[in-house]
PDB file of C-alpha atoms and ligand atoms in Angstrom:
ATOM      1  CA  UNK A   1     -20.141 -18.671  -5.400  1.00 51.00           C
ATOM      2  CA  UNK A   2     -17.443 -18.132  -2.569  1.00 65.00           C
ATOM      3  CA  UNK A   3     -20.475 -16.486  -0.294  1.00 77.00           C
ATOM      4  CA  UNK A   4     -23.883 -17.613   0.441  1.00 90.00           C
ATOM      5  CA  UNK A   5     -26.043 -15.569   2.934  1.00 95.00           C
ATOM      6  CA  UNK A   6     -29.593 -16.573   4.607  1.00 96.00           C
ATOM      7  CA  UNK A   7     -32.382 -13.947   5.263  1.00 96.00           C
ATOM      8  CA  UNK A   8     -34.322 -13.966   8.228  1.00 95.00           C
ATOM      9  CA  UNK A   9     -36.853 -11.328   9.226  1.00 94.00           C
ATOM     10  CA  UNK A  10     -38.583 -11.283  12.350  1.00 90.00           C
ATOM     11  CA  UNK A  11     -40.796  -8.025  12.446  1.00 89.00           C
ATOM     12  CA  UNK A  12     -38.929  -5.159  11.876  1.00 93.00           C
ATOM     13  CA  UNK A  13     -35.465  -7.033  12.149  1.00 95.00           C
ATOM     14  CA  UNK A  14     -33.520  -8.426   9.137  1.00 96.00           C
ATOM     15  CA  UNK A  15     -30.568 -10.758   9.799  1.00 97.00           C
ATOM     16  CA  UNK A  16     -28.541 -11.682   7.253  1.00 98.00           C
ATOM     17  CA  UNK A  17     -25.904 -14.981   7.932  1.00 98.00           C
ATOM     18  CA  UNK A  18     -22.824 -14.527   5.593  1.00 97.00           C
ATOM     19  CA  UNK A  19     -20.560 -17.395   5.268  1.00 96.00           C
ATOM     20  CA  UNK A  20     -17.761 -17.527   2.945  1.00 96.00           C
ATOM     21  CA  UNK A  21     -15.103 -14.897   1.890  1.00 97.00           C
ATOM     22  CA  UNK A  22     -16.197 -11.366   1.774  1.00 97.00           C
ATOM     23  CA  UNK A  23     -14.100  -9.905  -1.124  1.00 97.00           C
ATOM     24  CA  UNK A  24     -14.732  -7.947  -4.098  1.00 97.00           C
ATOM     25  CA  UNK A  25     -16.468 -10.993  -5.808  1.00 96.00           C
ATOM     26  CA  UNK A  26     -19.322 -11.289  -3.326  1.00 95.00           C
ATOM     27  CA  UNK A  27     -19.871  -7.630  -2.140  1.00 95.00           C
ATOM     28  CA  UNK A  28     -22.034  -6.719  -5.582  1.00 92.00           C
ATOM     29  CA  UNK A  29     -24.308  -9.474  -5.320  1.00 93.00           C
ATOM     30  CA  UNK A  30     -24.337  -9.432  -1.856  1.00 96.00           C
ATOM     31  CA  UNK A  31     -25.358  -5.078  -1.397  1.00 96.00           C
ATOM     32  CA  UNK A  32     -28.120  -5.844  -4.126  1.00 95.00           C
ATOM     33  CA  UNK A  33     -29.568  -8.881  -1.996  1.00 95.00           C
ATOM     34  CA  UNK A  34     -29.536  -7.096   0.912  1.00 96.00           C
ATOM     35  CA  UNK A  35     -30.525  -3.359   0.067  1.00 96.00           C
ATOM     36  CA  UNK A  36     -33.431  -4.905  -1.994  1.00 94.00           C
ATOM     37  CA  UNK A  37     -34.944  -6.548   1.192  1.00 94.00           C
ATOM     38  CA  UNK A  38     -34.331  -3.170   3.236  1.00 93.00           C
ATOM     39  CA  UNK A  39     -36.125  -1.380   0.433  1.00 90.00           C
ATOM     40  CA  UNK A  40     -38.902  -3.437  -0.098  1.00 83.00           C
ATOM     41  CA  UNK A  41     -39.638  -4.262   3.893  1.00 79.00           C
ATOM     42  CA  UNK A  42     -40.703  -2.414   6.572  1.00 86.00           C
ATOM     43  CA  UNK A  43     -36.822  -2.872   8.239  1.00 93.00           C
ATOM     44  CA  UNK A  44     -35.717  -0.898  11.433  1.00 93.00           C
ATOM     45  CA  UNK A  45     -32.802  -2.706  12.517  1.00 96.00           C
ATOM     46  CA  UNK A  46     -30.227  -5.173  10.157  1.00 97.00           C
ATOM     47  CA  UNK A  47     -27.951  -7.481  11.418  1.00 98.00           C
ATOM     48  CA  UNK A  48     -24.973  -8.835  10.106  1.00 98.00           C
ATOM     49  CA  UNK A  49     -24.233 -12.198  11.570  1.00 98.00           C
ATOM     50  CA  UNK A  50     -20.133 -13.304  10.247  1.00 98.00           C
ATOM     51  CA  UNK A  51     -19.868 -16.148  12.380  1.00 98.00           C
ATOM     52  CA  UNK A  52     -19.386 -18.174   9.306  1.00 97.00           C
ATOM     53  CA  UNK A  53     -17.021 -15.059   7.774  1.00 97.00           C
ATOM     54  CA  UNK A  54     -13.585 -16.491   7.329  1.00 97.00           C
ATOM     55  CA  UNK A  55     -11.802 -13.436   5.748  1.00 97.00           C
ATOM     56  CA  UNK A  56     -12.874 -10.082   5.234  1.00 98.00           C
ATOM     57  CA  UNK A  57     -10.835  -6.970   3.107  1.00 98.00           C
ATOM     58  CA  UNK A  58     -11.258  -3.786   2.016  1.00 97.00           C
ATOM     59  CA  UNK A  59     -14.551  -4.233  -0.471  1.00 97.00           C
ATOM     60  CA  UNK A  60     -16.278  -6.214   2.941  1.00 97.00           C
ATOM     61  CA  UNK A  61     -15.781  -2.944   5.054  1.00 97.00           C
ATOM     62  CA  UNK A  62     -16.825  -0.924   2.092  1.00 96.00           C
ATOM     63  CA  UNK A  63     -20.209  -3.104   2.476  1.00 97.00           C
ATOM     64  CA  UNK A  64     -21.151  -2.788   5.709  1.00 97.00           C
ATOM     65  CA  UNK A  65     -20.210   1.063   6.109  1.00 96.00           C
ATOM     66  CA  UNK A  66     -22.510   1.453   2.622  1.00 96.00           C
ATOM     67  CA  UNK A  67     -25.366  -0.344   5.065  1.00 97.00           C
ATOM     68  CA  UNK A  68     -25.007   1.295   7.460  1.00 97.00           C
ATOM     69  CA  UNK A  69     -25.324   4.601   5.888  1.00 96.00           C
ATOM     70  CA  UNK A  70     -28.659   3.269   4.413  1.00 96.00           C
ATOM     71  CA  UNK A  71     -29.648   2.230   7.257  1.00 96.00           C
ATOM     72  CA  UNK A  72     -28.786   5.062   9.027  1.00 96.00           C
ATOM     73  CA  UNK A  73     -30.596   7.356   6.903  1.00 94.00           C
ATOM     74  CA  UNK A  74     -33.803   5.531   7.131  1.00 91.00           C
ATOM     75  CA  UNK A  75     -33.111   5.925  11.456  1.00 93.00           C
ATOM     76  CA  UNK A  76     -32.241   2.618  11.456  1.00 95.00           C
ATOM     77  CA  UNK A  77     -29.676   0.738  13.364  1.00 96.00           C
ATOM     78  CA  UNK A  78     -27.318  -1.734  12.293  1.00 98.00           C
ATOM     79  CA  UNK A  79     -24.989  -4.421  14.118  1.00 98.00           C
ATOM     80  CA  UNK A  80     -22.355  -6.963  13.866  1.00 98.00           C
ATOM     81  CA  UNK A  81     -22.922 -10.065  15.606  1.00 98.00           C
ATOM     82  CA  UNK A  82     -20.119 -13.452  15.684  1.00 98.00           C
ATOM     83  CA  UNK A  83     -16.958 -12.172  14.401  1.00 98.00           C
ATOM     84  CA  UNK A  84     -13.794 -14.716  14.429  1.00 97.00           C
ATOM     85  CA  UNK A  85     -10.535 -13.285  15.874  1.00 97.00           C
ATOM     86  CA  UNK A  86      -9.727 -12.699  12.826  1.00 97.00           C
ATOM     87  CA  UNK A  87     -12.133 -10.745  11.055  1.00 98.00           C
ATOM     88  CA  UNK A  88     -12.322  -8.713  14.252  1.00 98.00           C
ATOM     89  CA  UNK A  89      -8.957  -7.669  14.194  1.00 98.00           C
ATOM     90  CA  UNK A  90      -9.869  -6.015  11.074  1.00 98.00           C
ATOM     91  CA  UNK A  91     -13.088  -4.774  11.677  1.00 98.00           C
ATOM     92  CA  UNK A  92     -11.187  -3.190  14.793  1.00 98.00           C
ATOM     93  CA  UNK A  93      -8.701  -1.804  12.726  1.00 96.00           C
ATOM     94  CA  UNK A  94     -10.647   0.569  10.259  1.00 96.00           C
ATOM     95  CA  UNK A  95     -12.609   1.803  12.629  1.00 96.00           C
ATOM     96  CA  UNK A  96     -16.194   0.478  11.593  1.00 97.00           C
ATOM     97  CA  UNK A  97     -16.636  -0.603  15.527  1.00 97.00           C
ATOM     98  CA  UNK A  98     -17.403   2.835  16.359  1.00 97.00           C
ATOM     99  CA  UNK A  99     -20.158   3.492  14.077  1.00 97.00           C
ATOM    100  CA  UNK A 100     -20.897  -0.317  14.354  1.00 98.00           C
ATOM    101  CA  UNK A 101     -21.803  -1.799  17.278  1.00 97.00           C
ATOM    102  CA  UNK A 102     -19.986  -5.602  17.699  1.00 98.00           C
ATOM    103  CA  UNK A 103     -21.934  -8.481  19.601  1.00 97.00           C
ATOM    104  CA  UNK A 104     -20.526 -12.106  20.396  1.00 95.00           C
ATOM    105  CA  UNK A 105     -24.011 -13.458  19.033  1.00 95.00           C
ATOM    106  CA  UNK A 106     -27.546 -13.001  17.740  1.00 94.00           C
ATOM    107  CA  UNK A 107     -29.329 -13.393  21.284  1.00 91.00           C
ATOM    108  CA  UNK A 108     -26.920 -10.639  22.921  1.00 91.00           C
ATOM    109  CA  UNK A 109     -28.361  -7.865  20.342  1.00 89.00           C
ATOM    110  CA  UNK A 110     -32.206  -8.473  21.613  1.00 83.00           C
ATOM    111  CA  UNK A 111     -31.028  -8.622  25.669  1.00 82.00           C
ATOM    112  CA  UNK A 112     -29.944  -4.954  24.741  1.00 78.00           C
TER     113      UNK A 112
ATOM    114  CA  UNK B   1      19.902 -10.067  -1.900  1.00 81.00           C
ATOM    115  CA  UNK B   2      19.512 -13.169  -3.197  1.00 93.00           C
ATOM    116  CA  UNK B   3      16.160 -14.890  -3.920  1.00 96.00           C
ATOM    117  CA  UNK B   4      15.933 -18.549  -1.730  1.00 96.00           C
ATOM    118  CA  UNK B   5      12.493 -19.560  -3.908  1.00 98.00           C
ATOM    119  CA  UNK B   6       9.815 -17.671  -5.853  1.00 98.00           C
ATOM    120  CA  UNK B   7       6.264 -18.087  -7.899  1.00 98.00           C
ATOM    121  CA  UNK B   8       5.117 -16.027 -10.326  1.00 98.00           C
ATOM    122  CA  UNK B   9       1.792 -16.026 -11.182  1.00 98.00           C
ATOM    123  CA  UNK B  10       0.253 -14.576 -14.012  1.00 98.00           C
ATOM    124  CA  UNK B  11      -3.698 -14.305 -14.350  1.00 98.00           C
ATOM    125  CA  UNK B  12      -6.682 -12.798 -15.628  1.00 98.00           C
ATOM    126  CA  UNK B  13      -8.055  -9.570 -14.087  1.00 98.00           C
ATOM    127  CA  UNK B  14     -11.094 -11.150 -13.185  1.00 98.00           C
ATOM    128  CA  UNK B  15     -12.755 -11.406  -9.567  1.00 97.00           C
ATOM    129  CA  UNK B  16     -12.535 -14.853  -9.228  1.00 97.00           C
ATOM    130  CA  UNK B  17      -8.703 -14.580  -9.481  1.00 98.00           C
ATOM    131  CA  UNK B  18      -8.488 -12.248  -6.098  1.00 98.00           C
ATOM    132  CA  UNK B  19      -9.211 -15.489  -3.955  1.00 97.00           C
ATOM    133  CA  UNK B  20      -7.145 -17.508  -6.051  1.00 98.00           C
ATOM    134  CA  UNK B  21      -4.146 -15.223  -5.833  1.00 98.00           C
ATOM    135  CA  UNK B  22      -4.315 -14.638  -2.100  1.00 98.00           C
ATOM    136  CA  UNK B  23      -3.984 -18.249  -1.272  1.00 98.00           C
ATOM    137  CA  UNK B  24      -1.146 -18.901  -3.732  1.00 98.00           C
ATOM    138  CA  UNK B  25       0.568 -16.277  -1.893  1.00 98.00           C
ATOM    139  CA  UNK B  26      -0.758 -17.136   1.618  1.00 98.00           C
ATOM    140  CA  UNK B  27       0.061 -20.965   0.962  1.00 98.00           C
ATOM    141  CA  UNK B  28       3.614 -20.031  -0.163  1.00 98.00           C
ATOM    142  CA  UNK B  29       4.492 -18.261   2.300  1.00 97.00           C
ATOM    143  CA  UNK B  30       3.680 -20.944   4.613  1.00 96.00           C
ATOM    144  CA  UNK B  31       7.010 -21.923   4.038  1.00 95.00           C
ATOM    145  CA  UNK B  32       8.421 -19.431   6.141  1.00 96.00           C
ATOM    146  CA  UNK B  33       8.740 -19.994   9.417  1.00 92.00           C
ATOM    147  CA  UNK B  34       5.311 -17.638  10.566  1.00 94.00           C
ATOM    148  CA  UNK B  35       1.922 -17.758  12.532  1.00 95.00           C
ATOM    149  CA  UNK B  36      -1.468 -18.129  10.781  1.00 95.00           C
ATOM    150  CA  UNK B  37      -2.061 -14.277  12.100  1.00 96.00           C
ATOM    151  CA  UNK B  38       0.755 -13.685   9.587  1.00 97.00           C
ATOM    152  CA  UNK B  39      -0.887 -16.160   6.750  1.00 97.00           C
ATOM    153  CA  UNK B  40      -4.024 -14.077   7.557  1.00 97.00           C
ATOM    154  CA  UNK B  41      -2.042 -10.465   6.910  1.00 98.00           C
ATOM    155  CA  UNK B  42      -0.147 -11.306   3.889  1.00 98.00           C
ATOM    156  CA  UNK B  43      -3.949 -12.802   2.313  1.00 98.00           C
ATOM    157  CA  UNK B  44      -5.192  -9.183   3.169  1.00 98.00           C
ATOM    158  CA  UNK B  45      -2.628  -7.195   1.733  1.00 98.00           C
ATOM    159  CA  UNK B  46      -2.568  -9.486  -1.582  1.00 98.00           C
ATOM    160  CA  UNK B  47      -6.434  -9.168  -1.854  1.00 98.00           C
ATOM    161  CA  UNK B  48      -6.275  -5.332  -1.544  1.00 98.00           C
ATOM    162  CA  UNK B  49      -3.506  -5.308  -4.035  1.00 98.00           C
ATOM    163  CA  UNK B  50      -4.756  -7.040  -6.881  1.00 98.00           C
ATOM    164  CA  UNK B  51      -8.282  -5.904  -6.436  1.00 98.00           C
ATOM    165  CA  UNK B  52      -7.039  -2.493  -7.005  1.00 98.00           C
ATOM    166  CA  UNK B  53      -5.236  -3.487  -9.910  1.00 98.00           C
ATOM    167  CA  UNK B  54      -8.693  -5.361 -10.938  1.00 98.00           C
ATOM    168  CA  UNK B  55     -11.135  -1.731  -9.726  1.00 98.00           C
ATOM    169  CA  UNK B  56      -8.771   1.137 -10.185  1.00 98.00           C
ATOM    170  CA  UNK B  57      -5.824   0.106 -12.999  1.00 98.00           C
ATOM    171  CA  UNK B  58      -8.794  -1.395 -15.106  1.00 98.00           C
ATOM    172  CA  UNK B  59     -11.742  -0.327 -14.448  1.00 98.00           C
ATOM    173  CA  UNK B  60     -13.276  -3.781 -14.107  1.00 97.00           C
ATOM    174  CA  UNK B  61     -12.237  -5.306 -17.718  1.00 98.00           C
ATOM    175  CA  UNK B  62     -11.798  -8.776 -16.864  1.00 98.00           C
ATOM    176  CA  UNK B  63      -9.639  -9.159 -20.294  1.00 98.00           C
ATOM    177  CA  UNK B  64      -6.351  -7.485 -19.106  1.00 98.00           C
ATOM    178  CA  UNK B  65      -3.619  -9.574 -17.026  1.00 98.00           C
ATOM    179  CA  UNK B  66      -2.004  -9.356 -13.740  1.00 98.00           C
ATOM    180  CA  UNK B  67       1.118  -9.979 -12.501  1.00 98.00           C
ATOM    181  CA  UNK B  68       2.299 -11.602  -8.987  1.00 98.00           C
ATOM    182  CA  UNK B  69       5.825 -12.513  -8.207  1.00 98.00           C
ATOM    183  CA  UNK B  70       6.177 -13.486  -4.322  1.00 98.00           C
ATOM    184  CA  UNK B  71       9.994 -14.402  -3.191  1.00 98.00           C
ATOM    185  CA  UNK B  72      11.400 -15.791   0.012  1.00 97.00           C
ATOM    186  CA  UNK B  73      14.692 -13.652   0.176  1.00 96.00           C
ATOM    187  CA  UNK B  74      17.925 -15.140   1.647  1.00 93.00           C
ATOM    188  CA  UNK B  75      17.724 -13.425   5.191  1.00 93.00           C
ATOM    189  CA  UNK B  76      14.063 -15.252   5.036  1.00 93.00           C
ATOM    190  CA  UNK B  77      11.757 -11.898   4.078  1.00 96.00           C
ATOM    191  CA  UNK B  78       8.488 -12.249   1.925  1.00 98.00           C
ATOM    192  CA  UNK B  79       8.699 -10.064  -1.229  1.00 98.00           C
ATOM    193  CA  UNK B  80       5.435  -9.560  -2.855  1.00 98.00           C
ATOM    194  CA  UNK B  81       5.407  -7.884  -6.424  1.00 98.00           C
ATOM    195  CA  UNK B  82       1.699  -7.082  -7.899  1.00 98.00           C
ATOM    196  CA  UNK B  83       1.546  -5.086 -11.009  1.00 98.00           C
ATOM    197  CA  UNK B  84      -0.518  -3.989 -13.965  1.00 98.00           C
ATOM    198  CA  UNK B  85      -0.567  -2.550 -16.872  1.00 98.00           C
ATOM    199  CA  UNK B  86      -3.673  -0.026 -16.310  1.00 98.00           C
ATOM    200  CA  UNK B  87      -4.289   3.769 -15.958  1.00 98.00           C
ATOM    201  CA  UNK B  88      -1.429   4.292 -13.301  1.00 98.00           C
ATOM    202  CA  UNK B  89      -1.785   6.308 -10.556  1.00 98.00           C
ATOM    203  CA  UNK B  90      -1.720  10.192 -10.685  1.00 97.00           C
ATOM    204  CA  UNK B  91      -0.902  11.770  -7.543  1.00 98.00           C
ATOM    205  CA  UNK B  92       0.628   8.768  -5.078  1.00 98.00           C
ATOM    206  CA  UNK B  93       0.901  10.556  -1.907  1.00 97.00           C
ATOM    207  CA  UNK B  94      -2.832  11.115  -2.111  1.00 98.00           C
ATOM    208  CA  UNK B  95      -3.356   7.658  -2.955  1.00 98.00           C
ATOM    209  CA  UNK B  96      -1.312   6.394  -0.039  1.00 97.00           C
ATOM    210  CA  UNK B  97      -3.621   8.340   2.794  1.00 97.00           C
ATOM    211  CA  UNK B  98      -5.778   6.963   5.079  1.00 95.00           C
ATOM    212  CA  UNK B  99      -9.385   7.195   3.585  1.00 94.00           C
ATOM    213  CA  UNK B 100      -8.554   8.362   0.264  1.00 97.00           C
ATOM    214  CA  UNK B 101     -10.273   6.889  -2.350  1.00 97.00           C
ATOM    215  CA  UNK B 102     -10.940   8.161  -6.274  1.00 96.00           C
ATOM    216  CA  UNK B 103     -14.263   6.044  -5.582  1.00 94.00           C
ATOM    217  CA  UNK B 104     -16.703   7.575  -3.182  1.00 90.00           C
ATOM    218  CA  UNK B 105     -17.965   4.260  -2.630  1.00 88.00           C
ATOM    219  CA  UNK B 106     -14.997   3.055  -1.070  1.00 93.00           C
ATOM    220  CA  UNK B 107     -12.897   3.217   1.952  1.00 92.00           C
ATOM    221  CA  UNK B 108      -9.726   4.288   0.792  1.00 96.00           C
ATOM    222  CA  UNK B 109      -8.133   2.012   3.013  1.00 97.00           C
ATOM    223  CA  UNK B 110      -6.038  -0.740   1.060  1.00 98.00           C
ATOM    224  CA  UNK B 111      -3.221   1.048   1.263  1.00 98.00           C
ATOM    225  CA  UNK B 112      -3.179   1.657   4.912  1.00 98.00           C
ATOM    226  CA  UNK B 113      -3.696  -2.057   5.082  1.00 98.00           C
ATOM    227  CA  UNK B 114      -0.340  -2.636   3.392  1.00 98.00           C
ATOM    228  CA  UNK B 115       0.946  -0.203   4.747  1.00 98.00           C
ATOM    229  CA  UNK B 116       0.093  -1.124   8.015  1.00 97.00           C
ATOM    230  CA  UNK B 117       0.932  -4.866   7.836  1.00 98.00           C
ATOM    231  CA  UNK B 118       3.878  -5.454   5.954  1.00 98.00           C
ATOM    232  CA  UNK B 119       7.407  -3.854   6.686  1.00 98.00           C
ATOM    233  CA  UNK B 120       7.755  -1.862   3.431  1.00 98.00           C
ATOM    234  CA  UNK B 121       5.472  -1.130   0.734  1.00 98.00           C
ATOM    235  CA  UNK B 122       6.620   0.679  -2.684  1.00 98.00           C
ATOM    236  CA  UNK B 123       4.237   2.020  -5.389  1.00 98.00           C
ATOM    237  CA  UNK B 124       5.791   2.520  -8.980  1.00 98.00           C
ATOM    238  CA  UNK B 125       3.399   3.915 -11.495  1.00 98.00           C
ATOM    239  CA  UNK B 126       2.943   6.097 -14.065  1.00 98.00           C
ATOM    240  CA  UNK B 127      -0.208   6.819 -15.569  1.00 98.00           C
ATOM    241  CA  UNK B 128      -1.236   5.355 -18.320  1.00 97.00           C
ATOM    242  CA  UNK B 129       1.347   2.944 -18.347  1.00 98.00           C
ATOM    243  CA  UNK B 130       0.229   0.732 -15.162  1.00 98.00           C
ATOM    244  CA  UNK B 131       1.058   0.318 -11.383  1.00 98.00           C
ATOM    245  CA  UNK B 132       3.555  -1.927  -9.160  1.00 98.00           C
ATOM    246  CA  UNK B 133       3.703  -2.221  -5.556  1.00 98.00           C
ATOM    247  CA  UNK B 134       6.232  -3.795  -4.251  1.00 98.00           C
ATOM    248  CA  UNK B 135       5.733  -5.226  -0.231  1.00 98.00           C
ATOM    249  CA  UNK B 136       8.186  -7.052   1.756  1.00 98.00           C
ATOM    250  CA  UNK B 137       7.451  -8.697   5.243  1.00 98.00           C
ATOM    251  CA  UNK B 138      10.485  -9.828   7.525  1.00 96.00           C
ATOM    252  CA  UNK B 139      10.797 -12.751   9.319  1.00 92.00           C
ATOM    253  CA  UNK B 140      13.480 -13.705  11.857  1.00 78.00           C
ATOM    254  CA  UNK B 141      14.803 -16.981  10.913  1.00 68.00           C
ATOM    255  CA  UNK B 142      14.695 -19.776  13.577  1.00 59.00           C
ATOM    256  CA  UNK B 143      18.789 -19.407  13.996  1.00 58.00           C
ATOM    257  CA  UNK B 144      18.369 -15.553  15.060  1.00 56.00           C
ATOM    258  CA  UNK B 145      15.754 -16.344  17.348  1.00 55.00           C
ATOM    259  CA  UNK B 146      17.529 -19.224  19.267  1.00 54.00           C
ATOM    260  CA  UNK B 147      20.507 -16.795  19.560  1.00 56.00           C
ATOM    261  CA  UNK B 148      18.279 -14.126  21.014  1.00 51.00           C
TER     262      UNK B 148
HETATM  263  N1  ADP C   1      -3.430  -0.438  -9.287  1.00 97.37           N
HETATM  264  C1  ADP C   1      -3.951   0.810  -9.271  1.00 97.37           C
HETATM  265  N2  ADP C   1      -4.166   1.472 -10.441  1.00 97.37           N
HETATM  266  C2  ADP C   1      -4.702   2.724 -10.448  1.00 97.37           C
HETATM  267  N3  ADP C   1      -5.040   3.406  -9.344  1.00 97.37           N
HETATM  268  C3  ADP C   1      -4.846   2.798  -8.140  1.00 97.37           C
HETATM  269  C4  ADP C   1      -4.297   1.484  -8.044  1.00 97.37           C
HETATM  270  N4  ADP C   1      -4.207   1.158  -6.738  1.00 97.37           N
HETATM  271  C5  ADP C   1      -4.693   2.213  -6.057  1.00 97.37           C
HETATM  272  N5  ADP C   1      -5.072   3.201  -6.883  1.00 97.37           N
HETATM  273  C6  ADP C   1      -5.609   4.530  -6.483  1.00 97.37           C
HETATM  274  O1  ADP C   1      -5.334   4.733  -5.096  1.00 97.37           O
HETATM  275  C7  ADP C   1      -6.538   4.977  -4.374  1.00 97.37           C
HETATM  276  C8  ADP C   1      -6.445   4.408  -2.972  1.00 97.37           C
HETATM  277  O2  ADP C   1      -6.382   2.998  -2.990  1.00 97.37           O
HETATM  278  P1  ADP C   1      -6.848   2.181  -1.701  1.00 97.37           P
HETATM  279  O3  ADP C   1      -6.104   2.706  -0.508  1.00 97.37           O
HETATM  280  O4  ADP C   1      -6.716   0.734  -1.979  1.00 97.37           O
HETATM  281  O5  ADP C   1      -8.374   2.593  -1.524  1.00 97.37           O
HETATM  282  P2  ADP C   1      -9.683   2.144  -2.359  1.00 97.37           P
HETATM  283  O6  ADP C   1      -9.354   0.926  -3.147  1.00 97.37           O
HETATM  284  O7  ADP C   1     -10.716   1.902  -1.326  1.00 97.37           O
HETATM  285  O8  ADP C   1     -10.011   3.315  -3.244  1.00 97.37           O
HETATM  286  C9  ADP C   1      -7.635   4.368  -5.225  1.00 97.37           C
HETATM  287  O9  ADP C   1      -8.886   4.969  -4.968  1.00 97.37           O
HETATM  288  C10 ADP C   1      -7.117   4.639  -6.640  1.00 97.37           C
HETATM  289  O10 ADP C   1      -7.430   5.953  -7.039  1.00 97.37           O
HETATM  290 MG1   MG C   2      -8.237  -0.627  -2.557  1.00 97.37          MG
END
């Protein structure tokens, strides 16, 4: 497995920490872990934390816009926290940032 | 023009192989004289190209093959052929916009990545038969840029 991920909830929060290479390989695995937790807890608010992220295409968008239209739906919210330069620059590029929100790190989400 | 070097890689159309075929090309074209951010492009537009080959041209059977050729041309340009031999692509000028996807589960945006990051980008395919897209990046060579 090119992508592990660690679950932390903390009341209504779940953060997930991705590390690895978010391609078509992982994103299957990874929706299933991920929408299973938001199904079967109470969750408000999800956090995606790709500090550990080292590349990120098409099928890694197509995850987080799927979350955060499930998310959404439930009047949830959803953020990115720790993008590299990298995977910024393409988060940036499609757009996602707008619907989105990006944060450096984990502790800048709860000061806001 | 003339070809300076090339791989070819032939593989199965399985998941696993979209990391493996990225690299490969991404640790080729290292021989070119480019910048990681570059590495980093050419790795997108490979894993958006073979994982539609892999989604779309098969429809996720992991027992058909796919083809990569990546060339360093003579006036030091990155040609990157991908190509199947799946169900081909309809209507191309509806595959090639922004957001248009024949999955509503996806973004519809690997073509605007190639699009977006390589110099030219040609899609042969005819359904039924299979698809090839053909990208080329250029790089000034090291001469032209001392002259400049
Ligand atoms: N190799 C291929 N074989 C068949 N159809 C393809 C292929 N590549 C792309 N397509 C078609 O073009 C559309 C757009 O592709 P793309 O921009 O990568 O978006 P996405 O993969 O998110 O659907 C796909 O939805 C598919 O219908
Ligand atoms: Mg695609």
């Amino acid at each position: 497995m090119q992508v592990k991920a660690d679950f932390k909830q903390v009341r209504n929060t779940l953060v997930v920490r991705i590390s690895g290479e978010l391609d078509m390989l992982v994103t299957d695995q990874l929706r299933q872990e991920i929408d299973y937790r938001l199904d079967s807890n109470s969750i408000n608010t999800l956090v995606l934390n790709l500090e550990k992220v080292s590349f990120i295409d098409s099928s890694g968008l197509g995850l987080i816009i799927g979350r955060y239209k499930k998310v959404s739906a439930q009047q949830g919210r959803i953020y990115i926290v720790g993008a590299s330069p990298s995977v910024e620059k393409i988060l940036l590029f499609s757009g996602i940032n707008k619907l989105v929100p990006l944060y450096r790190s984990e502790k800048d989400v709860v000061s806001n | 023009m003339n070809v300076k070097n090339y791989v070819r890689l032939e593989f199965s159309s399985l998941p696993e192989n979209v990391s493996f075929a990225r690299s490969c090309v991404g640790a080729f074209a290292s021989q070119l004289d480019c910048t990681l951010e570059d590495i980093e492009e050419i790795k997108l537009v490979v894993s958006e190209a073979v994982s539609n080959s892999i989604i779309h041209g098969y429809n996720n059977d992991p027992s058909q093959t796919i083809e990569v050729v990546v060339s360093i041309l003579e006036n030091n340009s990155l040609e990157i052929i991908i190509k199947d031999y799946g169900r081909g692509i309809e209507n191309i000028d509806q595959a090639m916009e922004p957001t248009y996807s024949s999955d509503p589960s996806r973004m519809g945006l690997g073509f605007t990545f190639m699009r977006s990051f390589m110099d030219e980008m040609d899609v042969v395919s005819e359904p039924g038969k299979g698809t090839s897209v053909r990208l080329l990046r250029c790089f000034p060579s090291q001469d032209h840029r001392a002259m400049a």
